[in-house]
XYZ file of C-alpha atoms in Angstrom:
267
model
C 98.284 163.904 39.268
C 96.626 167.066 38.545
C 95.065 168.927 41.420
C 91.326 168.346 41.409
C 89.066 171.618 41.574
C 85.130 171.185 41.576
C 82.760 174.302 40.388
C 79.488 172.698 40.913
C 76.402 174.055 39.458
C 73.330 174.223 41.080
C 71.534 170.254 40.574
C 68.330 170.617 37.488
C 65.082 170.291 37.972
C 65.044 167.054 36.862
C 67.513 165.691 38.672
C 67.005 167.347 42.472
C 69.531 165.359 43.642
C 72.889 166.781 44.017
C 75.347 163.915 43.454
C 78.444 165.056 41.516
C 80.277 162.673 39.458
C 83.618 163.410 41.426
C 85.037 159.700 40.473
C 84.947 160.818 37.012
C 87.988 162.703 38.071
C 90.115 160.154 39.613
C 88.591 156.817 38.858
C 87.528 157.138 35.356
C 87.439 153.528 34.134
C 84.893 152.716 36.410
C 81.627 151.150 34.887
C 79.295 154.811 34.765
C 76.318 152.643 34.903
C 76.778 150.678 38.263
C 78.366 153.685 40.367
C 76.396 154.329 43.731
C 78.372 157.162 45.195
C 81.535 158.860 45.114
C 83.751 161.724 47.424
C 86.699 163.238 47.840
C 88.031 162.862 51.279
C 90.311 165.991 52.488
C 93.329 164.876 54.601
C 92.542 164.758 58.525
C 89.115 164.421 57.854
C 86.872 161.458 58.845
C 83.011 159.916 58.009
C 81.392 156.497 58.138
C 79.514 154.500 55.292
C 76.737 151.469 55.040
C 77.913 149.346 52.503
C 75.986 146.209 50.399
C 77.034 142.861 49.775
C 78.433 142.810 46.309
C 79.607 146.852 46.196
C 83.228 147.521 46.065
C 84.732 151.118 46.973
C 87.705 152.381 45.100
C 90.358 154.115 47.253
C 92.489 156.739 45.583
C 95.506 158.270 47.469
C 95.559 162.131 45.856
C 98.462 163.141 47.556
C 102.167 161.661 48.480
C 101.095 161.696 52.131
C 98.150 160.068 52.331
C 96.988 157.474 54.686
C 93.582 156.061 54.636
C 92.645 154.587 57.853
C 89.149 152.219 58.236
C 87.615 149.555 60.336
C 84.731 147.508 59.062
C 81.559 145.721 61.041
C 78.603 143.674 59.912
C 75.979 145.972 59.225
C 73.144 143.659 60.490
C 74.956 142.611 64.088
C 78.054 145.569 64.854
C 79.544 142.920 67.871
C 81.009 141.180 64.369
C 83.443 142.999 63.139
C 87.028 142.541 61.298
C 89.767 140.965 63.587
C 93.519 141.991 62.762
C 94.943 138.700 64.295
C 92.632 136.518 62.473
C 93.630 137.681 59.231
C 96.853 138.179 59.083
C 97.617 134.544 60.892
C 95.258 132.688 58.573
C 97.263 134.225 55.877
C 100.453 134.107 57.062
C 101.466 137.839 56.253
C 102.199 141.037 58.266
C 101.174 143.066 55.183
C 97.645 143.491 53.189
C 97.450 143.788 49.335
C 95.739 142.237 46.091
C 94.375 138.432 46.849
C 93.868 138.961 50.737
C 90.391 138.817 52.779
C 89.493 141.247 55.802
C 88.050 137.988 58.434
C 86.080 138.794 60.742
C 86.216 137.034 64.468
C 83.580 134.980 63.471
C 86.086 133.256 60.724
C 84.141 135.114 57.641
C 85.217 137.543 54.677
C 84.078 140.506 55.485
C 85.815 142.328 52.565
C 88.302 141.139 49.366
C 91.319 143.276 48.337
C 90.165 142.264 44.557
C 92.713 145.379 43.450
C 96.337 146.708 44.599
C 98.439 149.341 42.483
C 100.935 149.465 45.933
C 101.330 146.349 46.832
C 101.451 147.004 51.076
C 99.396 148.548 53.208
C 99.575 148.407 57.289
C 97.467 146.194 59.058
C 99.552 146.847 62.270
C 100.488 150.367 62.954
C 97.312 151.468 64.743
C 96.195 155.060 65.099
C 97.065 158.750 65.429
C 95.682 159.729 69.306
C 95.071 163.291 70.475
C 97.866 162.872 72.629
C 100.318 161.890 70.187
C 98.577 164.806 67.669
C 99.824 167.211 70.584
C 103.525 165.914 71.247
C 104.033 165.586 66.794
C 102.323 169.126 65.546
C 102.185 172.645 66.396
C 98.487 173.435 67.317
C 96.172 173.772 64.148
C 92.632 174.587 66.540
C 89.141 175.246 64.806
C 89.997 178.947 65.848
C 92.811 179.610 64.200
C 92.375 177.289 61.399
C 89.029 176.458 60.752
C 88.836 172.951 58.070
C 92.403 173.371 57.968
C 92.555 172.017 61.606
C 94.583 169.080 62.474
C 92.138 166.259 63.692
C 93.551 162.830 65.128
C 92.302 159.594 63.536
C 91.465 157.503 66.702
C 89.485 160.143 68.350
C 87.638 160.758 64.386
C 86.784 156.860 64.484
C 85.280 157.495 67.961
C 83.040 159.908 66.539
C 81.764 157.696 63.561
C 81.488 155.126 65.754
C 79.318 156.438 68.317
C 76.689 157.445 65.583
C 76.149 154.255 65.448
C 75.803 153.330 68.890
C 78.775 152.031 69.528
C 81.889 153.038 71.953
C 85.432 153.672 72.354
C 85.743 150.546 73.658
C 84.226 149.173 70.221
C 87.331 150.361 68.010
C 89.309 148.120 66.803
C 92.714 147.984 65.219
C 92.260 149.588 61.760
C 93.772 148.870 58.119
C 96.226 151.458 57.159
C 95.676 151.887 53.641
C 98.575 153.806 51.820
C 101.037 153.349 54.424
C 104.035 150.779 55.206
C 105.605 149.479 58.300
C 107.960 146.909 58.546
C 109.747 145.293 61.535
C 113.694 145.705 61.684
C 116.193 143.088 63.437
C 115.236 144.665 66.918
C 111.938 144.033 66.489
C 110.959 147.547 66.101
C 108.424 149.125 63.715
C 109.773 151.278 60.655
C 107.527 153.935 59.030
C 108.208 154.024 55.406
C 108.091 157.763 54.443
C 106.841 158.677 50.796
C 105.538 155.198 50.181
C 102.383 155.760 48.521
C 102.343 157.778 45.058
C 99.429 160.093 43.932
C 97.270 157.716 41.617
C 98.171 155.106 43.919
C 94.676 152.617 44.523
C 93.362 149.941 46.585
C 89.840 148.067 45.986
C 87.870 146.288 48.629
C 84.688 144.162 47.569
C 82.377 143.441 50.295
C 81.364 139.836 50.993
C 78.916 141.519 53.703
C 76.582 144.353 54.854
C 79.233 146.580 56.372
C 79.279 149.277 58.304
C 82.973 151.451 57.409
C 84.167 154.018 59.187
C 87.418 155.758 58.105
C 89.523 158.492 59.138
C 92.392 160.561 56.441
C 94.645 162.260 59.501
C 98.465 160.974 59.352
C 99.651 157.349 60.368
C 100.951 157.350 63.901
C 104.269 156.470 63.117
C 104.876 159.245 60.129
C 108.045 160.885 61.123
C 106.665 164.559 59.049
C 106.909 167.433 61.251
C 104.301 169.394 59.543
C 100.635 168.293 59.751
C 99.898 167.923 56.127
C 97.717 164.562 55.501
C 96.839 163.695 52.016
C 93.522 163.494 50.287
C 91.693 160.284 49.318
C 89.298 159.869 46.652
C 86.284 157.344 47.339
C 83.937 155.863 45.092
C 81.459 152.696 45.156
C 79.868 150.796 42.189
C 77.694 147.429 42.105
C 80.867 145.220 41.171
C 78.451 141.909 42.186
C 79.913 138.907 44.590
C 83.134 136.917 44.232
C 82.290 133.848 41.602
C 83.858 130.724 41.756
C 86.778 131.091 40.219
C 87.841 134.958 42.170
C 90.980 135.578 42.585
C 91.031 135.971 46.388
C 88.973 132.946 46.894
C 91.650 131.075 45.577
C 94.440 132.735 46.915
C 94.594 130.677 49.901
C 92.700 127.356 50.949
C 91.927 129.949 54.240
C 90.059 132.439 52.221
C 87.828 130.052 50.535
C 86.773 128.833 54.169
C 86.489 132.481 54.905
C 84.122 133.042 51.939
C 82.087 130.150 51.889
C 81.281 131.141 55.660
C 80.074 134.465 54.528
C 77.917 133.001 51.757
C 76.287 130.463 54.107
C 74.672 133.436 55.369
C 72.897 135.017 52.305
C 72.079 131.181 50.737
């Protein structure tokens, strides 16, 4: 993929509103009439976003080494929020991809996976701590570095989080887009290195309100010796609600429960 450079001009009069068409760049198929937003997320970085009912965001890797990790809550009540366990035992996988639903601990879709050019992304390999940031990387500080400064993704979340009211104690375990782990014989986890490919995209529809808050910095288990996350591109459009005959609903009798809890709430 060819390495994105922006040169903005200043927005026109009739149009104040400066709201660049970056998804142009990396998503172009998308429907130009029902985009909302879209960004380019630099590697380490982090931010949060309210999300409607019946929008799906478009997640881009831009780089070999990205990782894209997020954790979702119901906008209108944040104690709901998506529950690893629940999902992944109600659809008896250890891996996320096309077909799946994010559940929430209330048993309701939260979010479909209604797209999946990778076909794995970690549900289980947690986050990238300040701690762990120290033993991995030489030190990239503000100082020295300025943007270019190597940022850890739990303590990122942390921050999103708390502009919301919430706490650490609030995270929860996120979805690793872009990255694989896998279990060996022994039970331990293995980091699969250059698994996700520039180009490489995963869409989420949301069955609910949501609150996301995301965070670009490396997976926790990425053996790279050099702090050098990848980019992400992001970009939402009015896609509408699952119909009867989606993909995901179907995709398990567990999902269609999962839905038809979520829809009992906006009937």
């Amino acid at each position: 993929m060819k390495t994105l450079v922006h040169t903005l001009d200043n927005p026109p009069a009739s149009a104040p509103v400066d709201t660049p068409a970056l998804w142009r760049e990396f998503a172009p198929t998308l429907p130009a009439d029902a985009v909302l937003w879209s960004d380019i997320v630099p590697g380490g970085c982090h931010g949060a976003r309210l999300l409607r009912r019946g929008t799906s965001l478009r997640m881009v890797a831009l780089d070999a080494s990205a990782n894209f990790s997020f954790v979702l809550y119901a906008a209108v009540d944040l104690l709901e929020r998506y529950n690893m366990p629940d999902t992944l035992k109600a659809q008896h996988t250890a891996h996320l991809t096309r077909g799946h639903v994010l559940m929430s601990d209330m048993g309701r879709a939260m979010a479909s996976i209604t797209e999946d050019t990778l076909g794995w992304h970690d549900p289980l390999g947690a986050l990238l701590d300040e701690a762990l940031l120290a033993a991995k990387y030489p030190a990239q500080r503000y100082a020295t570095h300025r943007n270019d400064m190597a940022r850890a993704g739990r303590e990122g979340l942390q921050v999103e989080l708390a502009k919301f009211g919430l706490a650490p104690r609030d995270l929860i375990a996120p979805v690793n887009a872009f990255s694989k782990v896998q279990v060996d014989l022994e039970g331990r986890f293995q980091f699969a290195e250059r698994h996700a490919k520039p180009g490489s995209t995963l869409e989420l529809r949301c069955e609910m309100d949501l609150l996301l808050a995301y965070s670009s910095a490396p997976h926790a288990l990425d053996p790279a010796p050099v702090y050098t996350p990848g980019r992400i591109g992001l970009a939402a459009w009015h896609s509408g609600t699952a119909p009867a005959e989606d993909f995901c609903r179907s995709f398990r009798p567990e999902n269609a429960r999962a839905l038809h809890n979520t829809e009992l709430l906006f009937a």
